[in-house]
Short mmCIF file of N, CA and C in Angstrom, two decimals:
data_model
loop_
_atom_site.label_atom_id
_atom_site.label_comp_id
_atom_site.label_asym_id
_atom_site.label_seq_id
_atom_site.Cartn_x
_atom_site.Cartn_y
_atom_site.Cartn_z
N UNK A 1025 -16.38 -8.47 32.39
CA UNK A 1025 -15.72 -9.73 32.56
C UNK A 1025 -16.38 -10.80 31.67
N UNK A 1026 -17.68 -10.66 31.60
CA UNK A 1026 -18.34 -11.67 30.16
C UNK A 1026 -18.17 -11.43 29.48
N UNK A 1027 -17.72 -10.09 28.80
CA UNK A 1027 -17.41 -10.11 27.67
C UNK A 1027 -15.92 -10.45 27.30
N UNK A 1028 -15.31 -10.60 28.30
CA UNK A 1028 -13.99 -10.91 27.84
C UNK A 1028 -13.87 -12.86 28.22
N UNK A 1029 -15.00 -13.26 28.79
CA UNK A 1029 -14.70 -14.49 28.85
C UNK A 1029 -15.70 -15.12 27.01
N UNK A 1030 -16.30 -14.58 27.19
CA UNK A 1030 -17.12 -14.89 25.67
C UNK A 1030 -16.48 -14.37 24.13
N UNK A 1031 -15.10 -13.42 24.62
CA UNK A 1031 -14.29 -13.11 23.03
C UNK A 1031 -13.22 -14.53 23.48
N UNK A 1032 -13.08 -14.95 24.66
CA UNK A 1032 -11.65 -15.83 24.54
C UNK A 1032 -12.64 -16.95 24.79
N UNK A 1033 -13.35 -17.35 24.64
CA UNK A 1033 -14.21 -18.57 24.26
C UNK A 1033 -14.27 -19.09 22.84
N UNK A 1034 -14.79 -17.68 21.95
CA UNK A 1034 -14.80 -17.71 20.69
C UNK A 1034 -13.28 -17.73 19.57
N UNK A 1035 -12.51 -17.83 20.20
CA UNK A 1035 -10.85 -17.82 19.40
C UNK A 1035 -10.58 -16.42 19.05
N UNK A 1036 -10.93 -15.50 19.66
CA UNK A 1036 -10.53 -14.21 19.11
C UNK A 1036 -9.16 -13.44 19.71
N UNK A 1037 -8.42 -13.22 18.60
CA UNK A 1037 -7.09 -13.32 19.88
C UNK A 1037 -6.68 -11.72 19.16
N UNK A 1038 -5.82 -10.59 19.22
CA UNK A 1038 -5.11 -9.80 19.25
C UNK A 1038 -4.42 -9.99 17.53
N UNK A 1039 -3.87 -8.74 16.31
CA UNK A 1039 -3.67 -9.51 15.51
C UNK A 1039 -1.99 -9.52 15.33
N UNK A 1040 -1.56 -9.17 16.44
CA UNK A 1040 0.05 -9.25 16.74
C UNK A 1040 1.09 -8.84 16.40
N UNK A 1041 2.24 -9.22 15.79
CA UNK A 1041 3.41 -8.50 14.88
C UNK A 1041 2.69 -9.69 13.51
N UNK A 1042 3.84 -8.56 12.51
CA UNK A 1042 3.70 -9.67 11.24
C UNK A 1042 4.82 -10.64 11.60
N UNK A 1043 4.81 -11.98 10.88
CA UNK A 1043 4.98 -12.81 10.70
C UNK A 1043 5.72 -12.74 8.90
N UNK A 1044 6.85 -13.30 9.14
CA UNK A 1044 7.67 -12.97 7.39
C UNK A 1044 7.85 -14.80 7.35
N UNK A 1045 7.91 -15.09 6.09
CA UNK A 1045 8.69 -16.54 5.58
C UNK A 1045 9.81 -16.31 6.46
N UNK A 1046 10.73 -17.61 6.61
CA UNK A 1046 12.39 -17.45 6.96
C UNK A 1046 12.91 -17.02 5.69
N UNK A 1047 12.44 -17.55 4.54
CA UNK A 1047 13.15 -16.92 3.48
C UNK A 1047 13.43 -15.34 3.39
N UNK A 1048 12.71 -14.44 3.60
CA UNK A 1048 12.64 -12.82 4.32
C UNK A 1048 13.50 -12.34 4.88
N UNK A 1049 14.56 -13.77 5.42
CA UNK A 1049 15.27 -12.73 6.13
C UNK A 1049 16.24 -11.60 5.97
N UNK A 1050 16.38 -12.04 4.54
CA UNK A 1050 16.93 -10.59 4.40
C UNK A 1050 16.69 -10.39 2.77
N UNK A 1051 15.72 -9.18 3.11
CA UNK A 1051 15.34 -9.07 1.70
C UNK A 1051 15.38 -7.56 0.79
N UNK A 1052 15.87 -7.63 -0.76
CA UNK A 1052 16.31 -6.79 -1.09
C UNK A 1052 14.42 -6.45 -2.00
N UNK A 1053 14.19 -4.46 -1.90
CA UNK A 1053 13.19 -4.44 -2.67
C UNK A 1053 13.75 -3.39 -4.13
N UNK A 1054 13.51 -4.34 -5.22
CA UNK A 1054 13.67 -3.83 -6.76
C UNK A 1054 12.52 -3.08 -6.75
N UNK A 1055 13.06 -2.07 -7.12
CA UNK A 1055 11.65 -0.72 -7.46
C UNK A 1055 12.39 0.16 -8.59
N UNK A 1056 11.89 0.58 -9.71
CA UNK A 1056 12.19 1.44 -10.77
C UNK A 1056 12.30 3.13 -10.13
N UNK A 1057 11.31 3.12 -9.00
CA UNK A 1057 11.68 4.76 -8.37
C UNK A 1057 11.63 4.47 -6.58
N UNK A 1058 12.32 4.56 -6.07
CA UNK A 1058 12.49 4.61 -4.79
C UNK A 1058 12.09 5.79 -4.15
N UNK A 1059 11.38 6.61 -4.95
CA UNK A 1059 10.66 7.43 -3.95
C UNK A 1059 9.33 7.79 -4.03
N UNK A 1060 8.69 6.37 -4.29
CA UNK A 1060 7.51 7.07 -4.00
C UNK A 1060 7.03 6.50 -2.63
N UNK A 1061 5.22 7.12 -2.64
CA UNK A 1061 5.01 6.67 -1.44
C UNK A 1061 5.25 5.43 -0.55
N UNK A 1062 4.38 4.37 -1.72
CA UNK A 1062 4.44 3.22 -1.34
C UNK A 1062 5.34 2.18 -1.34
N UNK A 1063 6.71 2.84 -1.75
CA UNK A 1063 8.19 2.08 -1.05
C UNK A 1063 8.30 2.81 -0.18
N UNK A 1064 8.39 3.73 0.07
CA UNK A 1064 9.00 4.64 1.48
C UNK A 1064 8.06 3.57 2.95
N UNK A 1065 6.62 3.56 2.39
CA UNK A 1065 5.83 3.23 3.75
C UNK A 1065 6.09 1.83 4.02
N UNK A 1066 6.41 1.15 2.82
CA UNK A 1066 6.64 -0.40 2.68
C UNK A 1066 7.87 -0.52 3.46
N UNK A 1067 8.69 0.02 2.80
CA UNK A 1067 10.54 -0.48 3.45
C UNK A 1067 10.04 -0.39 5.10
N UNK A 1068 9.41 1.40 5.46
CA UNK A 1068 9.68 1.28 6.64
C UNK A 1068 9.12 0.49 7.44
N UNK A 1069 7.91 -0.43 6.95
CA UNK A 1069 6.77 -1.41 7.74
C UNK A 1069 7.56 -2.68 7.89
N UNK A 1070 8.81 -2.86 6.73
CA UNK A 1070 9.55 -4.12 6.84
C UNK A 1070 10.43 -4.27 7.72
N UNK A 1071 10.70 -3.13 8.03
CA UNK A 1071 12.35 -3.10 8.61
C UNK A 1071 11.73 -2.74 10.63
N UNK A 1072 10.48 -2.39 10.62
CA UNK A 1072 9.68 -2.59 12.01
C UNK A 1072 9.30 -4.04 12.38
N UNK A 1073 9.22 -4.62 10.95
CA UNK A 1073 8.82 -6.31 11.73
C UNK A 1073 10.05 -7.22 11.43
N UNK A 1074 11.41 -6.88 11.69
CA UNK A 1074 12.53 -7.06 11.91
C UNK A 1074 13.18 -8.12 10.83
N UNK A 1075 12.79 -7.42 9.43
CA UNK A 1075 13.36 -8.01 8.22
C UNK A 1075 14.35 -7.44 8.17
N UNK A 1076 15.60 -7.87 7.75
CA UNK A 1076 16.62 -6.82 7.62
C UNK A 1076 16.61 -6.27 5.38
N UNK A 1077 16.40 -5.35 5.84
CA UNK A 1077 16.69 -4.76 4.31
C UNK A 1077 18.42 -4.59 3.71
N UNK A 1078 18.46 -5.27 2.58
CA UNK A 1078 19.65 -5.29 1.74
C UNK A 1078 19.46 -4.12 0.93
N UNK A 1079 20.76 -3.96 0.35
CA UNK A 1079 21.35 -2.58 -1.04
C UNK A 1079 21.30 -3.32 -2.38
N UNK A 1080 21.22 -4.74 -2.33
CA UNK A 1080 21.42 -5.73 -3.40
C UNK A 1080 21.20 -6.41 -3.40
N UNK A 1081 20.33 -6.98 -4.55
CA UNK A 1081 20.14 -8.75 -4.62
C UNK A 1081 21.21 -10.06 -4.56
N UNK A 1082 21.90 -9.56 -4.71
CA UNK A 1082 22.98 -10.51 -4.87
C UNK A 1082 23.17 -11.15 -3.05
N UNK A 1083 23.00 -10.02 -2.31
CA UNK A 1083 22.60 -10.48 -1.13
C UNK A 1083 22.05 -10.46 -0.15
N UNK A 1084 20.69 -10.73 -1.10
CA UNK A 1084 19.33 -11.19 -0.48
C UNK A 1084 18.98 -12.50 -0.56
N UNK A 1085 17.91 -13.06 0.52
CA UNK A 1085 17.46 -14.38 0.45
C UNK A 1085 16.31 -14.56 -0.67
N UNK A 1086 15.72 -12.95 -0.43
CA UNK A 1086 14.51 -12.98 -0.80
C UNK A 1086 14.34 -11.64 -1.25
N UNK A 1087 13.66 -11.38 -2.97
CA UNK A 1087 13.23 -10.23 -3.71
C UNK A 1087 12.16 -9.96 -3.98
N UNK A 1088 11.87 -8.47 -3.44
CA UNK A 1088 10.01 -8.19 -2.93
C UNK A 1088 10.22 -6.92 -4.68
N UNK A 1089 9.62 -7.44 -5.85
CA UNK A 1089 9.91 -6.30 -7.04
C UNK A 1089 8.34 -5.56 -6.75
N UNK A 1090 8.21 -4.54 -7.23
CA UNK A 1090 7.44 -3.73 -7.69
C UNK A 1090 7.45 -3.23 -8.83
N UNK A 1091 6.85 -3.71 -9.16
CA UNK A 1091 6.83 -3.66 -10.86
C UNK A 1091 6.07 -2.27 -11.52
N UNK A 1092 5.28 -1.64 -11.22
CA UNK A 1092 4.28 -0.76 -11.38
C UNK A 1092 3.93 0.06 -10.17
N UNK A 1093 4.14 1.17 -10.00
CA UNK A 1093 3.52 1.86 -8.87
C UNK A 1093 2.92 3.39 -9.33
N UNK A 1094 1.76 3.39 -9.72
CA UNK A 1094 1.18 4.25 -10.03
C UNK A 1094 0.30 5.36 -8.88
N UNK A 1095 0.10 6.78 -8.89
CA UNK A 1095 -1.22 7.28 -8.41
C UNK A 1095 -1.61 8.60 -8.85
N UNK A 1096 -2.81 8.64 -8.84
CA UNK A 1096 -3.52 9.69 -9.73
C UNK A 1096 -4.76 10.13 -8.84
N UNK A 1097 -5.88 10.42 -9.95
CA UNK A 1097 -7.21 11.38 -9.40
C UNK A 1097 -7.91 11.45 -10.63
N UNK A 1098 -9.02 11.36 -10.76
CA UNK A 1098 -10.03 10.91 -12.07
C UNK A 1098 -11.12 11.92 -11.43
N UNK A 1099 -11.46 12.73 -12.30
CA UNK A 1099 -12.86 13.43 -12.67
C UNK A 1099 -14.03 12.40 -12.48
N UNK A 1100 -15.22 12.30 -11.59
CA UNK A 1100 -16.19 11.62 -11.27
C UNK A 1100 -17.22 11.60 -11.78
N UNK A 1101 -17.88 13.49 -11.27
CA UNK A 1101 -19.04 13.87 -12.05
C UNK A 1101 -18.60 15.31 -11.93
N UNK A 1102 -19.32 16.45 -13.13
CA UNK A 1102 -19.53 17.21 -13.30
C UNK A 1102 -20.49 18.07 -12.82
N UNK A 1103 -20.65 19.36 -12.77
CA UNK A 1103 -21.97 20.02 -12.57
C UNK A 1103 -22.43 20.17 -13.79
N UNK A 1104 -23.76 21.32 -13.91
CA UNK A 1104 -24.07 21.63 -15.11
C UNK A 1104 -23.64 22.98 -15.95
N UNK A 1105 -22.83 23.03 -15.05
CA UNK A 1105 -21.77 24.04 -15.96
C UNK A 1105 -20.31 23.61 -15.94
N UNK A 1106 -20.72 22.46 -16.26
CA UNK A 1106 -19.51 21.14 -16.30
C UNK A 1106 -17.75 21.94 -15.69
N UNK A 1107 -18.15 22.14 -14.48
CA UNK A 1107 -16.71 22.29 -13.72
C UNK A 1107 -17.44 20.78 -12.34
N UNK A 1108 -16.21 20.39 -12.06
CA UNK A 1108 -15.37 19.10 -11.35
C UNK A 1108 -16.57 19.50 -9.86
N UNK A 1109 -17.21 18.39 -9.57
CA UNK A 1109 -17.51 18.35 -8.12
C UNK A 1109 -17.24 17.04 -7.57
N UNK A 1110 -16.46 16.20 -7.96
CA UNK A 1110 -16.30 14.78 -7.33
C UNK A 1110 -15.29 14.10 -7.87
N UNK A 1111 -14.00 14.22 -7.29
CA UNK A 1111 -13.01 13.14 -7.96
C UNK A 1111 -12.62 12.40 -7.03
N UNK A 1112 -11.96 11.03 -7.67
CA UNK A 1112 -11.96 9.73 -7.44
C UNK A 1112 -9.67 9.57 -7.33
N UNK A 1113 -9.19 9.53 -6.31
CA UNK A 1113 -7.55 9.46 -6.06
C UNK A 1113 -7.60 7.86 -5.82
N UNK A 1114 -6.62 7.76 -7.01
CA UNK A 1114 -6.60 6.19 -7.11
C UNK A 1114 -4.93 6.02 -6.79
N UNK A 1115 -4.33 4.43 -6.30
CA UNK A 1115 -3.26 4.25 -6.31
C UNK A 1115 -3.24 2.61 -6.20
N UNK A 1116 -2.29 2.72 -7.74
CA UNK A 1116 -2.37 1.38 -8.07
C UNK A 1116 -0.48 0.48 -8.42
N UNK A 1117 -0.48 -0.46 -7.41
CA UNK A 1117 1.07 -1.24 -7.78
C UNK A 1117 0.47 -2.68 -8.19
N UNK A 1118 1.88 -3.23 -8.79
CA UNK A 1118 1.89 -4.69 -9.28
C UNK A 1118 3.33 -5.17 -8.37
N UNK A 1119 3.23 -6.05 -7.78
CA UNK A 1119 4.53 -6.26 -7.00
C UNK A 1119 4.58 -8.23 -7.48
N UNK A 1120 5.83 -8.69 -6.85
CA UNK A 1120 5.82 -10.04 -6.75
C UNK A 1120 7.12 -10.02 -5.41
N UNK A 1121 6.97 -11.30 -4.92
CA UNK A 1121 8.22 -11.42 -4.08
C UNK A 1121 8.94 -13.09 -4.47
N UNK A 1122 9.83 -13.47 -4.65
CA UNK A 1122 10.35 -14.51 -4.99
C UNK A 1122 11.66 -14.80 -4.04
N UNK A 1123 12.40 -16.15 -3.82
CA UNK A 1123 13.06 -15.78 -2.95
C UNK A 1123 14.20 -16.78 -3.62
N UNK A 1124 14.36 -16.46 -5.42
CA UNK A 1124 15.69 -17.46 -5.79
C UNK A 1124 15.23 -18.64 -6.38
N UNK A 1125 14.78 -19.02 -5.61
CA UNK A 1125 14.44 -20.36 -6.08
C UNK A 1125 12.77 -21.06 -6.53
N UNK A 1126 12.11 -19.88 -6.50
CA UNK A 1126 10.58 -20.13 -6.57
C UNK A 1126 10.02 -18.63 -6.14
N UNK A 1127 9.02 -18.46 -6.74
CA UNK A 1127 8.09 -17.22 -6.89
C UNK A 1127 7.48 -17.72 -5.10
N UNK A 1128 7.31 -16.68 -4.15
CA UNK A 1128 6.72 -16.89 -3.00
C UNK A 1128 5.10 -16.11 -3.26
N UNK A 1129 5.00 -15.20 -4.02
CA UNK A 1129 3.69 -14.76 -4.51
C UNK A 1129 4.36 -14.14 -6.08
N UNK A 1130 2.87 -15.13 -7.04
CA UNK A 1130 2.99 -14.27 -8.04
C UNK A 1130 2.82 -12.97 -8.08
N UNK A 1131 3.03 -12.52 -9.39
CA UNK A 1131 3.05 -10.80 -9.82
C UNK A 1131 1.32 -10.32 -9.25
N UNK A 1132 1.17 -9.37 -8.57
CA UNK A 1132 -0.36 -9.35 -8.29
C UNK A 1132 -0.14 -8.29 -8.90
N UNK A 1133 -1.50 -7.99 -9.31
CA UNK A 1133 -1.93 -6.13 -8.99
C UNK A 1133 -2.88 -5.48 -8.34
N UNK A 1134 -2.65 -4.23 -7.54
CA UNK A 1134 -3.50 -4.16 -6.57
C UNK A 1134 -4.03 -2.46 -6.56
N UNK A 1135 -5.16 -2.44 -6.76
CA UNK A 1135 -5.66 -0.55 -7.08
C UNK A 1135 -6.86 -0.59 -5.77
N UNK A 1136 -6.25 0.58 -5.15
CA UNK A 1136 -7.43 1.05 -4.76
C UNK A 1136 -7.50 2.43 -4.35
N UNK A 1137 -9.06 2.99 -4.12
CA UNK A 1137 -9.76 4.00 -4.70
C UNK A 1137 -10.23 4.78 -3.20
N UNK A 1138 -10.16 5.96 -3.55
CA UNK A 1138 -11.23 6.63 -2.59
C UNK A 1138 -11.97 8.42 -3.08
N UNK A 1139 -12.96 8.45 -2.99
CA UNK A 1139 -13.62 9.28 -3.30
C UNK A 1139 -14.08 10.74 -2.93
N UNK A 1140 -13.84 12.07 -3.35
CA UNK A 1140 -14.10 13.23 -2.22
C UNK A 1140 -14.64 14.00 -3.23
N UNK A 1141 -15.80 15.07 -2.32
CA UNK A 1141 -16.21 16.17 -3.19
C UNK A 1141 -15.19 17.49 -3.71
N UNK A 1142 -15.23 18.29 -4.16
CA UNK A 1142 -14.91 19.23 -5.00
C UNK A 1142 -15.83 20.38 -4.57
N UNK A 1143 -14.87 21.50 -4.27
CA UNK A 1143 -15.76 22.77 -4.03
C UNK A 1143 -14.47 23.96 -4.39
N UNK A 1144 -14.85 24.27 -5.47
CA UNK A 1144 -13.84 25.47 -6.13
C UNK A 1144 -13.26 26.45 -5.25
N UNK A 1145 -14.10 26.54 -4.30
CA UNK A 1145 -13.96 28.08 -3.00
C UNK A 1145 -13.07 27.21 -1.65
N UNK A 1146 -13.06 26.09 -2.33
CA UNK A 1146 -12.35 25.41 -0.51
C UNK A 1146 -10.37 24.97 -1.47
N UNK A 1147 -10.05 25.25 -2.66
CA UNK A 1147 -9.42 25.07 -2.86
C UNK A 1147 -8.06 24.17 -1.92
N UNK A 1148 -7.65 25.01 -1.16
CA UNK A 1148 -6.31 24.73 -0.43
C UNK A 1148 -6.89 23.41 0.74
N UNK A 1149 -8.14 23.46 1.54
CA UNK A 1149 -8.74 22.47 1.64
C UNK A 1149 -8.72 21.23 0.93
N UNK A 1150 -9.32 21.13 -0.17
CA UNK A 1150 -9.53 20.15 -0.90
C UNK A 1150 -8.06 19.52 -1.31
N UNK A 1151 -7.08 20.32 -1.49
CA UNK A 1151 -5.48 19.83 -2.00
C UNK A 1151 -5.23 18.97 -0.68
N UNK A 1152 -5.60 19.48 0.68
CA UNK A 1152 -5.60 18.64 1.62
C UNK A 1152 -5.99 17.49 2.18
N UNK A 1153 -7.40 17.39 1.86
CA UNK A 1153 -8.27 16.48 1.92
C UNK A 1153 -7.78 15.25 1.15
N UNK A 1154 -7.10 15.55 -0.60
CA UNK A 1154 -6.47 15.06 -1.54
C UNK A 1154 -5.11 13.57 -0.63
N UNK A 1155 -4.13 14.81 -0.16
CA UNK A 1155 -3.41 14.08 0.12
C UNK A 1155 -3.88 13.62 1.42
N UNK A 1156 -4.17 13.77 2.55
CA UNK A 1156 -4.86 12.74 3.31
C UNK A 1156 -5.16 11.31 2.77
N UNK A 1157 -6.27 11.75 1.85
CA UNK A 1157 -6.60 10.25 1.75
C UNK A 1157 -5.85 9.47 0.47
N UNK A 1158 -4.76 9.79 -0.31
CA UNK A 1158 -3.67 9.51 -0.89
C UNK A 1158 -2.79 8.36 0.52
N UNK A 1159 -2.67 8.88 1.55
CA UNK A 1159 -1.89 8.68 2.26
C UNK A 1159 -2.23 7.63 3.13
N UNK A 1160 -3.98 7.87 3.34
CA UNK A 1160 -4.53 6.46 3.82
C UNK A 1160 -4.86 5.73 2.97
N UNK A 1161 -5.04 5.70 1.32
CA UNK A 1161 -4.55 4.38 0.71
C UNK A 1161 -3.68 3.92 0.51
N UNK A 1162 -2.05 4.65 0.58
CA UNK A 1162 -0.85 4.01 0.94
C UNK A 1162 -0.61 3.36 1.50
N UNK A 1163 -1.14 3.35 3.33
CA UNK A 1163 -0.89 2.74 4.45
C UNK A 1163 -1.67 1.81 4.31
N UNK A 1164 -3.00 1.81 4.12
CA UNK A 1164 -3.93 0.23 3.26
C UNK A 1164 -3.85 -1.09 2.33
N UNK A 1165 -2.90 -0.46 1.38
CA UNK A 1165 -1.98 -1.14 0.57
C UNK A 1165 -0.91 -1.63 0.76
N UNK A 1166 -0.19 -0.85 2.16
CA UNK A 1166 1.05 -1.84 2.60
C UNK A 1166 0.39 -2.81 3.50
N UNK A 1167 -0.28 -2.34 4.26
CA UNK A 1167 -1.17 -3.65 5.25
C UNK A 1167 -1.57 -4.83 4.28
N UNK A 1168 -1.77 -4.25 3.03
CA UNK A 1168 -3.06 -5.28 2.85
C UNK A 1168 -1.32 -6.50 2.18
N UNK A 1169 -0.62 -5.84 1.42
CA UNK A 1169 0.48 -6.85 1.08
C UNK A 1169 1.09 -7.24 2.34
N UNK A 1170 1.31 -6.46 3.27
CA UNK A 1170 1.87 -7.36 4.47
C UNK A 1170 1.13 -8.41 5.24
N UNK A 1171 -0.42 -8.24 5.05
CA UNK A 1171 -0.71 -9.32 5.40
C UNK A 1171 -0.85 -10.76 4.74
N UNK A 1172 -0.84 -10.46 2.90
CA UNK A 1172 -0.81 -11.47 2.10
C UNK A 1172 0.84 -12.14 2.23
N UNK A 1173 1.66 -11.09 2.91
CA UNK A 1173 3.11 -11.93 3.16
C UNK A 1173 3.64 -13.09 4.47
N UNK A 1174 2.24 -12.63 5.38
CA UNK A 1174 1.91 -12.94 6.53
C UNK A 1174 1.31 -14.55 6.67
N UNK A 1175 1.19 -14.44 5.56
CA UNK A 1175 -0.13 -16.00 5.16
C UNK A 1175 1.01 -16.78 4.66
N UNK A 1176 2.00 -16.54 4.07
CA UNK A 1176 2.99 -17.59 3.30
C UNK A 1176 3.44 -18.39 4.21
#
């Protein structure tokens, strides 16, 4: 019970639903490929915090582009019989959202990284391990723009 009178003393509150502009309310997203990860996880995170998603700009309030949506895997370090023990799965977008009449966030760009070992004998493992954490920098990257949409 002190500790719950000493977190609601200190302003610490729950971090709730997102919060969209009114301009949001109905917003169309321009993407060059609609299938990758990070529109699939995006649309569906939008359309949970009760944005309604359009087929077209023409009637939208508001346009969330993605300009760049990249992801890969980079060689780290080598052994000394230079085969792969450490690569680096990166995933990197550039988005903007504007809503017609004014840019609501400029063009950002946003990469981020995560790191795993390499073991030749764990093969089908490691392809796993791969997309795992592919998948938790997806979901990181939509948080992290939904919360920079959250602040407008």
């Amino acid at each position: 019970m002190l500790a719950c009178l000493a977190m609601a003393g200190c302003g610490y509150q729950l971090q709730g639903a997102l919060t969209t502009p009114p301009a949001m309310e109905r917003t169309f997203i321009a993407a060059a490929d609609r299938h990758t990860d990070f529109y699939r996880d995006f649309r569906a995170a939008l359309g949970r915090s009760g944005v309604t998603l359009v087929d077209s700009a023409s009637d939208a309030t508001a346009t969330f582009t993605i300009s760049f949506d990249q992801t890969g895997q980079r060689v780290l370090s080598v052994s000394a019989r230079n085969v792969p023990t450490e690569y680096e799965v990166y995933y990197t977008i550039e988005y903007a959202l504007d809503d017609g009449a004014r840019n609501l966030l400029e063009r950002q760009s946003l990469t981020l990284t995560r790191d795993y070992t390499y073991d030749s004998t764990l093969v089908l493992g490691k392809a796993q391990e791969e997309a795992l954490l592919r998948d938790a920098i997806v979901k990181d990257l939509v948080r992290i723009v939904l919360k920079q949409i959250s602040t407008l």
